[in-house]
Amino acid sequence: MQKLYIKTYGCQMNVYDSARMADLLVPLGMTPTDDPADADMVILNTCHIREKAAEKVYSELGRLKIVKQTRARAGKPTVIAVAGCVAQAEGEEIIARQPAVDIVVGPQSYARLPQMIAEIARKGGHALDTDFPAVAKFDSLPEAHGGVGVSAFLTVQEGCDKFCTYCVVPYTRGAEYSRPVKDVLDEAMRLYDEGAREITLLGQNVNAYRGEGPSGEWSLATLICALAKMKDLRLRYVTSHPRDMGDDLIEAHRDIAALMPYLHLPVQAGSDKILAAMNRGHKAADYLRLVERIRAARSDIALSGDFIVGFPGESDEDFRATVKLVEAVGYASAYSFKYSARPGTPAAAMAGHVPDAAKNARLQELQALLTRQQAAFNQACLGKTFSVLFERPGRKKNQAVGRSPYLQPVHVENAGHLIGRVADVVIEAVLPNSLKGALRQEVPICPNP
Ligand code: SAH
Ligand code: SF4
Ligand code: F3S
């Protein structure tokens, strides 16, 4: 038996990919471990989105090099692989910077991992694959092998054709690709059979999904309608681009109860000048109109977003426009980042880079506002009844922890028997990072859960 340690950075797609890599290595006799010192093989599944994310990988590799040396002294070899977006973006440079790395494998080449492992075992040295092969990634990856939680991810679309000027994703994940409908439905069925009662459909631009279906191309909305036929299955999708928010998807939010009323719809900035420089392809007013239409379709929908402060050329006035947009929308939660220049992206070569002090001040102000909005949103949940999907036991006896439709963790007493099921919960207290609730009615214990 060999032990496998995977550390995942970045977005949910990396979480999904890490699980697929683990599945791929099961036939090689590898079982997961949480301890890198115990691992015969270590995979870092990396993120290149901001400089800090990429640099973290090198400090981790420095630590792993020492682990590898210690293990070698005890006669135990260790294979270190770097996967994900840093692997794709930096390729051989990674091995030059950290020779303890044995394998560098980009997100489109995971299916080749077993071969690469065999190759270095046979010949020694390093193995590198950062091609975008003609064979579709998903056709060559194995199906999920157990370990599926109550809430599961399912990648339906990968890659991005939007080329926002700050972003590395179109380069690290390649062009937009949608998986065929049948493959998605089959995988959803398998996840369901293994106990998943919530599926989050993943894609870098998931709402640009255009999958080959039984009768022509399916949109994300068509796919959601089909998946919603599965009993007691909740659905989510992430991440969406405002430009791809089709009428049918907005209508799906109105018509499909299984589709959770929570939408991650990043806008990045509120100034039209900056939105144009970012190549986002829409203006602030377009986004606000879109939000209005979505809310008209589903009044209880909550929004989350992503923001970048200090994009090249961003003036104080531009930043004020971002603040104004956030005030106008009112987010239930949001991520905000300081602009980070990424090698090879158009924005990195733009004039007007904003000094770090100004970026810090803007980020602080924006985050304070977003935190106030999130607190207000959570506070407004007090006394409401939510359908909660229970995911795991709580710390206290017979307590269970679930998620509200808005992804807030909810702690509930006397709910230990409800893992994997949905129940109505009245929210009784708002805690800093979660909610506390009570079952509205006693739910009968299911004899065959
Ligand atoms: N596909 C998603 C975003 C993927 S990256 C989308 O289009 O919304 C996640 C977030 O990281 C982005 O929304 C953006 O806010 C942030 N981001 C991307 N590149 C960045 C950069 N160079 N500097 C700072 N933040 C960045
Ligand atoms: Fe990056 Fe823009 Fe594509 Fe999102 S839409 S992945 S931010 S290029
Ligand atoms: Fe990071 Fe790649 Fe995801 S750069 S955010 S891991 S697509």
Coordinates of C-alpha atoms and ligand atoms in Angstrom, one line a residue:
M1 CA 0.0 0.0 0.0
Q2 CA 1.3 3.4 -1.0
K3 CA 0.2 6.6 0.7
L4 CA -0.9 9.7 -1.3
Y5 CA -1.0 13.3 0.1
I6 CA -2.8 15.9 -2.0
K7 CA -2.8 19.6 -1.0
T8 CA -5.3 21.7 -3.0
Y9 CA -5.0 25.5 -3.6
G10 CA -7.3 27.8 -5.5
C11 CA -10.8 27.3 -6.8
Q12 CA -13.4 24.5 -6.5
M13 CA -12.4 23.2 -9.8
N14 CA -9.0 22.3 -8.3
V15 CA -10.9 20.5 -5.4
Y16 CA -12.8 18.5 -8.1
D17 CA -9.6 17.8 -10.0
S18 CA -7.8 16.6 -6.8
A19 CA -10.5 14.1 -6.2
R20 CA -10.2 12.8 -9.8
M21 CA -6.4 12.5 -9.4
A22 CA -6.9 10.5 -6.2
D23 CA -9.3 8.2 -8.1
L24 CA -6.8 7.8 -10.9
L25 CA -4.2 6.6 -8.5
V26 CA -6.3 4.1 -6.6
P27 CA -5.5 1.3 -9.2
L28 CA -1.8 2.0 -8.4
G29 CA -2.5 1.0 -4.8
M30 CA -2.4 4.6 -3.4
T31 CA -4.6 5.5 -0.4
P32 CA -5.0 9.0 1.0
T33 CA -3.1 10.4 4.0
D34 CA -3.3 13.7 5.8
D35 CA 0.4 13.6 6.7
P36 CA 3.0 14.5 4.1
A37 CA 5.7 12.8 6.1
D38 CA 3.8 9.5 5.7
A39 CA 3.3 10.0 1.9
D40 CA 5.0 8.0 -0.9
M41 CA 3.5 10.5 -3.3
V42 CA 2.7 14.2 -2.7
I43 CA 0.7 16.3 -5.2
L44 CA 0.3 20.0 -4.8
N45 CA -2.6 21.1 -6.9
T46 CA -1.8 24.7 -7.4
C47 CA -3.3 28.1 -8.2
H48 CA -1.7 30.9 -10.3
I49 CA -4.4 33.5 -9.9
R50 CA -2.4 36.0 -7.8
E51 CA 1.3 36.2 -7.0
K52 CA 0.7 35.2 -3.4
A53 CA -1.1 32.1 -4.4
A54 CA 1.8 31.0 -6.7
E55 CA 4.5 31.9 -4.1
K56 CA 2.8 29.8 -1.4
V57 CA 3.6 26.7 -3.6
Y58 CA 7.3 27.4 -3.5
S59 CA 7.4 27.7 0.3
E60 CA 5.4 24.5 0.6
L61 CA 7.9 22.8 -1.8
G62 CA 10.8 24.0 0.3
R63 CA 9.2 22.2 3.3
L64 CA 8.5 19.1 1.2
K65 CA 12.1 18.9 0.1
I66 CA 13.1 18.5 3.7
V67 CA 10.5 15.8 4.2
K68 CA 11.7 14.0 1.1
Q69 CA 15.3 14.1 2.4
T70 CA 14.3 12.8 5.8
R71 CA 12.3 10.0 4.2
A72 CA 15.2 9.2 1.8
R73 CA 17.5 8.7 4.8
A74 CA 15.1 6.1 6.2
G75 CA 15.1 4.4 2.8
K76 CA 11.7 5.6 1.7
P77 CA 11.5 7.4 -1.6
T78 CA 9.0 10.2 -2.2
V79 CA 7.6 11.4 -5.5
I80 CA 6.6 15.1 -5.5
A81 CA 4.3 16.3 -8.2
V82 CA 3.1 19.8 -9.0
A83 CA -0.3 20.0 -10.7
G84 CA -2.7 22.7 -11.5
C85 CA -2.4 26.2 -12.8
V86 CA 1.2 27.0 -11.6
A87 CA 2.3 23.8 -13.3
Q88 CA 0.6 24.9 -16.5
A89 CA 1.9 28.5 -16.3
E90 CA 5.5 27.8 -15.2
G91 CA 6.2 24.3 -16.5
E92 CA 9.9 23.5 -16.4
E93 CA 10.8 26.6 -14.4
I94 CA 9.3 24.8 -11.3
I95 CA 11.9 22.1 -11.5
A96 CA 14.7 24.7 -12.1
R97 CA 13.5 26.5 -8.9
Q98 CA 12.9 23.4 -6.9
P99 CA 14.8 20.3 -8.1
A100 CA 13.1 18.1 -5.5
V101 CA 10.0 18.2 -7.8
D102 CA 9.7 15.0 -9.9
I103 CA 6.6 15.7 -11.9
V104 CA 5.0 18.8 -13.4
V105 CA 1.5 18.2 -14.8
G106 CA -1.0 20.7 -16.2
P107 CA -4.8 20.5 -15.7
Q108 CA -5.4 18.9 -19.1
S109 CA -2.9 16.1 -18.6
Y110 CA -3.9 14.4 -15.4
A111 CA -4.8 11.2 -17.1
R112 CA -1.1 10.8 -17.9
L113 CA -0.1 10.8 -14.2
P114 CA 0.2 7.0 -13.9
Q115 CA 2.4 6.9 -17.0
M116 CA 4.6 9.7 -15.7
I117 CA 5.0 8.0 -12.3
A118 CA 6.0 4.8 -14.2
E119 CA 8.4 6.8 -16.4
I120 CA 10.4 8.3 -13.5
A121 CA 10.4 5.0 -11.6
R122 CA 12.0 3.4 -14.7
K123 CA 14.3 6.1 -16.0
G124 CA 14.7 8.4 -13.0
G125 CA 14.8 12.2 -13.7
H126 CA 11.8 14.4 -14.1
A127 CA 8.5 14.2 -16.1
L128 CA 6.7 17.1 -17.5
D129 CA 3.4 17.4 -19.3
T130 CA 1.6 20.7 -19.9
D131 CA 0.1 20.0 -23.3
F132 CA -3.5 20.6 -24.2
P133 CA -4.1 17.2 -25.7
A134 CA -6.6 16.5 -28.4
V135 CA -8.3 13.9 -26.2
A136 CA -10.8 15.6 -24.0
K137 CA -9.6 15.6 -20.4
F138 CA -12.9 14.2 -19.0
D139 CA -13.0 11.2 -21.3
S140 CA -9.7 9.9 -19.9
L141 CA -10.3 10.5 -16.2
P142 CA -11.9 7.8 -14.1
E143 CA -15.3 8.0 -12.4
A144 CA -15.5 9.0 -8.8
H145 CA -14.7 6.1 -6.3
G146 CA -16.6 6.7 -3.1
G147 CA -15.8 9.4 -0.7
V148 CA -18.6 11.5 -2.1
G149 CA -20.1 13.8 0.5
V150 CA -23.6 15.1 0.9
S151 CA -22.6 18.1 -1.1
A152 CA -20.6 17.3 -4.2
F153 CA -18.9 19.2 -7.1
L154 CA -19.4 18.3 -10.7
T155 CA -17.3 20.0 -13.4
V156 CA -19.5 20.7 -16.5
Q157 CA -17.4 23.3 -18.2
E158 CA -13.7 24.2 -18.1
G159 CA -11.6 27.0 -19.6
C160 CA -12.3 30.6 -20.5
D161 CA -12.5 32.6 -23.7
K162 CA -13.2 35.9 -22.0
F163 CA -9.6 37.1 -21.6
C164 CA -10.2 39.7 -18.8
T165 CA -6.9 41.6 -19.0
Y166 CA -5.8 40.8 -15.5
C167 CA -6.5 37.0 -15.5
V168 CA -4.3 33.9 -16.1
V169 CA -7.2 31.5 -16.4
P170 CA -7.6 31.5 -20.2
Y171 CA -3.9 30.6 -20.4
T172 CA -3.8 28.0 -17.6
R173 CA -7.1 26.3 -18.4
G174 CA -7.3 26.9 -22.1
A175 CA -10.4 27.6 -24.3
E176 CA -13.9 27.1 -23.1
Y177 CA -15.0 23.4 -23.3
S178 CA -18.4 22.0 -22.2
R179 CA -18.8 18.4 -21.4
P180 CA -21.5 16.5 -23.3
V181 CA -24.9 16.4 -21.5
K182 CA -24.9 12.6 -21.2
D183 CA -21.6 12.5 -19.4
V184 CA -22.8 15.2 -17.0
L185 CA -26.1 13.4 -16.3
D186 CA -24.4 10.1 -15.8
E187 CA -21.9 11.6 -13.4
A188 CA -24.7 13.3 -11.5
M189 CA -26.5 10.0 -11.2
R190 CA -23.4 8.3 -9.8
L191 CA -22.9 11.1 -7.2
Y192 CA -26.6 10.8 -6.3
D193 CA -26.3 7.1 -5.9
E194 CA -23.3 7.6 -3.6
G195 CA -25.3 9.9 -1.4
A196 CA -24.9 13.4 -2.8
R197 CA -28.0 15.5 -2.2
E198 CA -26.6 18.8 -3.4
I199 CA -24.5 19.2 -6.6
T200 CA -22.6 22.3 -7.5
L201 CA -22.0 22.5 -11.2
L202 CA -18.6 23.9 -11.8
G203 CA -17.0 25.9 -14.6
Q204 CA -14.7 28.9 -15.0
N205 CA -17.6 30.4 -16.9
V206 CA -20.3 27.9 -16.0
N207 CA -23.1 29.9 -17.4
A208 CA -21.4 29.8 -20.8
Y209 CA -22.1 26.0 -20.8
R210 CA -23.1 24.8 -24.3
G211 CA -23.1 21.0 -24.1
E212 CA -23.9 18.6 -26.8
G213 CA -27.3 17.2 -25.9
P214 CA -29.6 14.5 -27.2
S215 CA -31.4 17.0 -29.4
G216 CA -28.9 19.8 -30.1
E217 CA -27.0 22.0 -27.8
W218 CA -28.1 22.4 -24.2
S219 CA -27.6 25.6 -22.1
L220 CA -26.9 25.5 -18.4
A221 CA -30.6 26.2 -17.8
T222 CA -31.6 23.2 -19.8
L223 CA -29.1 21.1 -17.9
I224 CA -30.4 22.4 -14.5
C225 CA -34.0 21.6 -15.5
A226 CA -33.0 18.0 -16.3
L227 CA -31.1 17.6 -13.1
A228 CA -33.9 19.1 -11.1
K229 CA -36.0 16.0 -11.9
M230 CA -33.8 14.0 -9.4
K231 CA -35.7 13.7 -6.2
D232 CA -34.5 15.7 -3.2
L233 CA -31.4 17.1 -5.0
R234 CA -30.4 20.7 -4.5
L235 CA -28.5 22.5 -7.3
R236 CA -26.0 25.3 -7.5
Y237 CA -23.6 26.6 -10.1
V238 CA -20.4 28.6 -10.0
T239 CA -18.8 30.8 -11.4
S240 CA -21.0 33.0 -13.7
H241 CA -20.0 35.8 -16.0
P242 CA -22.6 38.6 -16.1
R243 CA -22.5 38.6 -19.9
D244 CA -23.6 34.9 -20.1
M245 CA -26.6 35.2 -17.8
G246 CA -29.2 34.1 -20.3
D247 CA -32.9 34.7 -20.0
D248 CA -33.5 31.0 -19.6
L249 CA -31.1 30.8 -16.7
I250 CA -32.9 33.7 -15.0
E251 CA -36.2 32.0 -15.6
A252 CA -34.7 28.8 -14.1
H253 CA -34.2 30.7 -10.8
R254 CA -37.9 31.6 -11.0
D255 CA -39.2 28.2 -11.9
I256 CA -37.0 25.6 -10.3
A257 CA -37.2 25.2 -6.6
A258 CA -34.2 22.8 -6.5
L259 CA -32.0 25.6 -7.7
M260 CA -30.8 27.4 -4.6
P261 CA -31.5 31.1 -4.4
Y262 CA -27.8 32.1 -4.2
L263 CA -25.8 33.4 -7.1
H264 CA -22.1 34.2 -7.3
L265 CA -22.0 36.9 -10.0
P266 CA -18.6 38.7 -10.0
V267 CA -18.5 42.2 -11.3
Q268 CA -14.9 43.1 -10.3
A269 CA -15.3 46.9 -10.4
G270 CA -17.9 49.7 -10.6
S271 CA -16.2 52.1 -12.9
D272 CA -17.0 51.9 -16.6
K273 CA -13.5 53.0 -17.5
I274 CA -12.0 50.2 -15.4
L275 CA -14.5 47.6 -16.6
A276 CA -13.5 48.5 -20.2
A277 CA -9.8 48.3 -19.3
M278 CA -10.5 44.9 -17.7
N279 CA -12.2 43.8 -20.9
R280 CA -15.3 42.7 -18.9
G281 CA -17.5 43.5 -21.8
H282 CA -20.3 45.3 -19.8
K283 CA -20.9 48.5 -18.0
A284 CA -21.8 49.0 -14.3
A285 CA -25.4 49.9 -15.3
D286 CA -25.7 46.7 -17.3
Y287 CA -24.8 44.7 -14.2
L288 CA -27.3 46.6 -12.0
R289 CA -30.0 46.0 -14.6
L290 CA -29.2 42.4 -14.7
V291 CA -29.3 42.1 -10.9
E292 CA -32.7 43.8 -11.0
R293 CA -34.0 41.2 -13.5
I294 CA -32.6 38.3 -11.4
R295 CA -34.3 39.7 -8.3
A296 CA -37.6 40.2 -10.1
A297 CA -37.5 36.5 -11.1
R298 CA -36.6 35.3 -7.6
S299 CA -37.1 37.8 -4.9
D300 CA -35.3 35.8 -2.1
I301 CA -32.1 35.4 -4.2
A302 CA -28.9 36.5 -2.5
L303 CA -25.8 37.6 -4.4
S304 CA -22.1 37.2 -3.9
G305 CA -19.3 38.7 -5.9
D306 CA -15.6 39.2 -6.5
F307 CA -13.9 42.5 -6.6
I308 CA -10.4 43.7 -7.6
V309 CA -9.1 47.0 -6.2
G310 CA -6.1 48.9 -7.6
F311 CA -6.3 47.7 -11.2
P312 CA -3.9 49.8 -13.3
G313 CA -5.3 53.3 -13.9
E314 CA -7.9 53.0 -11.1
S315 CA -8.3 56.5 -9.6
D316 CA -10.0 57.4 -6.3
E317 CA -13.0 58.3 -8.3
D318 CA -13.0 54.9 -10.0
F319 CA -12.8 53.2 -6.7
R320 CA -15.7 55.3 -5.4
A321 CA -17.8 53.9 -8.3
T322 CA -17.0 50.4 -7.0
V323 CA -18.2 51.4 -3.5
K324 CA -21.3 52.9 -5.0
L325 CA -22.1 49.7 -6.9
V326 CA -21.6 47.6 -3.8
E327 CA -24.0 49.9 -1.9
A328 CA -26.5 49.6 -4.7
V329 CA -26.4 45.8 -4.9
G330 CA -26.1 44.7 -1.3
Y331 CA -24.1 41.5 -1.2
A332 CA -24.7 38.5 1.1
S333 CA -21.0 37.7 0.9
A334 CA -18.0 38.6 -1.4
Y335 CA -14.4 38.2 -2.0
S336 CA -12.2 41.2 -2.7
F337 CA -8.5 41.2 -3.8
K338 CA -5.7 43.7 -4.4
Y339 CA -4.8 43.6 -8.1
S340 CA -1.8 41.4 -8.7
A341 CA 0.1 41.8 -11.9
R342 CA 0.4 38.4 -13.6
P343 CA 3.2 37.7 -16.1
G344 CA 2.0 37.6 -19.7
T345 CA -1.4 39.2 -19.1
P346 CA -2.2 42.5 -20.9
A347 CA -2.9 44.4 -17.7
A348 CA 0.6 43.7 -16.3
A349 CA 2.0 45.9 -19.2
M350 CA -0.5 48.7 -18.7
A351 CA 0.4 52.1 -17.4
G352 CA -0.8 53.5 -14.1
H353 CA 0.0 50.8 -11.6
V354 CA -1.5 51.8 -8.3
P355 CA 0.9 52.1 -5.3
D356 CA 0.5 49.4 -2.7
A357 CA -0.5 51.8 0.0
A358 CA -3.5 53.0 -2.0
K359 CA -4.5 49.4 -2.8
N360 CA -4.4 48.6 0.9
A361 CA -6.5 51.5 1.9
R362 CA -9.1 50.7 -0.8
L363 CA -9.2 47.1 0.0
Q364 CA -9.7 47.9 3.7
E365 CA -12.6 50.2 3.0
L366 CA -14.2 47.8 0.5
Q367 CA -13.9 44.9 2.9
A368 CA -15.3 46.8 5.8
L369 CA -18.4 47.7 3.6
L370 CA -18.7 44.1 2.4
T371 CA -18.4 42.7 6.0
R372 CA -21.2 45.1 7.1
Q373 CA -23.4 43.9 4.3
Q374 CA -22.7 40.3 5.1
A375 CA -23.5 40.9 8.8
A376 CA -26.7 42.7 7.9
F377 CA -27.7 39.8 5.6
N378 CA -27.0 37.2 8.3
Q379 CA -28.8 39.3 11.0
A380 CA -31.9 39.4 8.7
C381 CA -32.0 35.6 8.8
L382 CA -33.0 35.6 12.4
G383 CA -36.5 34.1 12.9
K384 CA -36.7 32.9 9.3
T385 CA -37.3 29.3 8.4
F386 CA -34.7 27.8 6.0
S387 CA -34.5 24.4 4.4
V388 CA -31.2 23.1 5.7
L389 CA -29.3 20.2 4.1
F390 CA -27.5 18.3 6.9
E391 CA -23.9 17.5 6.0
R392 CA -22.1 16.2 9.1
P393 CA -22.4 15.6 12.8
G394 CA -21.7 18.6 15.0
R395 CA -19.4 18.8 18.0
K396 CA -22.1 18.3 20.5
K397 CA -24.0 15.0 21.0
N398 CA -26.8 14.6 18.5
Q399 CA -26.1 17.9 16.9
A400 CA -25.8 18.2 13.1
V401 CA -24.4 20.9 10.9
G402 CA -26.0 21.7 7.6
R403 CA -26.1 24.5 5.1
S404 CA -28.8 27.0 4.5
P405 CA -29.8 27.9 0.9
Y406 CA -27.3 30.7 1.2
L407 CA -24.5 28.3 2.2
Q408 CA -24.4 29.5 5.8
P409 CA -23.4 26.7 8.1
V410 CA -26.3 26.0 10.5
H411 CA -25.9 24.1 13.8
V412 CA -29.0 22.3 15.0
E413 CA -29.6 20.1 18.1
N414 CA -31.4 16.8 17.9
A415 CA -30.7 16.5 14.2
G416 CA -28.0 13.8 14.3
H417 CA -30.3 11.4 12.4
L418 CA -30.8 13.9 9.5
I419 CA -27.4 13.8 7.8
G420 CA -28.0 13.7 4.1
R421 CA -31.5 15.0 4.4
V422 CA -33.2 18.4 4.3
A423 CA -35.4 19.8 7.1
D424 CA -37.0 23.1 7.9
V425 CA -35.0 25.0 10.5
V426 CA -36.0 28.1 12.4
I427 CA -33.0 30.4 12.8
E428 CA -32.6 31.3 16.5
A429 CA -29.2 32.9 16.7
V430 CA -26.7 34.5 14.4
L431 CA -23.1 33.7 15.4
P432 CA -20.0 35.2 13.9
N433 CA -19.5 32.5 11.2
S434 CA -22.6 30.4 11.4
L435 CA -26.2 30.3 12.4
K436 CA -27.9 28.3 15.1
G437 CA -31.4 26.9 14.6
A438 CA -34.0 24.4 15.7
L439 CA -36.0 21.9 13.8
R440 CA -39.4 23.3 13.0
Q441 CA -41.0 19.9 13.2
E442 CA -39.6 16.6 14.4
V443 CA -38.6 14.8 11.2
P444 CA -39.3 11.0 11.5
I445 CA -36.3 8.8 11.6
C446 CA -36.0 7.2 8.2
P447 CA -35.6 3.4 8.6
N448 CA -33.6 3.0 5.4
P449 CA -31.7 6.3 5.0
Ligands
SAH1 N1 -14.0 32.8 -13.7 C1 -14.3 33.6 -12.6 C2 -13.1 34.0 -11.7 C3 -11.9 33.2 -11.6 S1 -10.7 33.9 -10.6 C4 -14.9 34.8 -13.0 O1 -14.8 35.2 -14.1 O2 -15.6 35.4 -12.2 C5 -11.5 34.4 -9.1 C6 -11.3 35.8 -8.8 O3 -10.0 36.2 -8.7 C7 -11.8 36.8 -10.0 O4 -13.1 36.9 -10.0 C8 -11.0 38.0 -9.6 O5 -11.8 38.8 -8.7 C9 -9.8 37.5 -8.9 N2 -8.6 37.7 -9.8 C10 -8.3 37.2 -11.0 N3 -7.1 37.6 -11.4 C11 -6.7 38.5 -10.5 C12 -5.5 39.3 -10.4 N4 -4.6 39.3 -11.4 N5 -5.3 40.1 -9.3 C13 -6.2 40.1 -8.3 N6 -7.4 39.3 -8.4 C14 -7.6 38.6 -9.4
SF4_2 FE1 -10.6 35.1 -15.7 FE2 -12.3 36.8 -16.8 FE3 -12.3 34.3 -17.5 FE4 -13.1 34.9 -15.1 S1 -14.1 35.5 -17.1 S2 -11.7 33.2 -15.7 S3 -11.9 36.6 -14.5 S4 -10.6 35.8 -17.9
F3S3 FE1 -6.5 29.3 -9.5 FE2 -6.4 28.0 -11.7 FE3 -8.6 28.0 -10.2 S1 -5.5 29.9 -11.3 S2 -8.5 30.0 -9.3 S3 -6.7 27.2 -9.6 S4 -8.5 28.0 -12.4

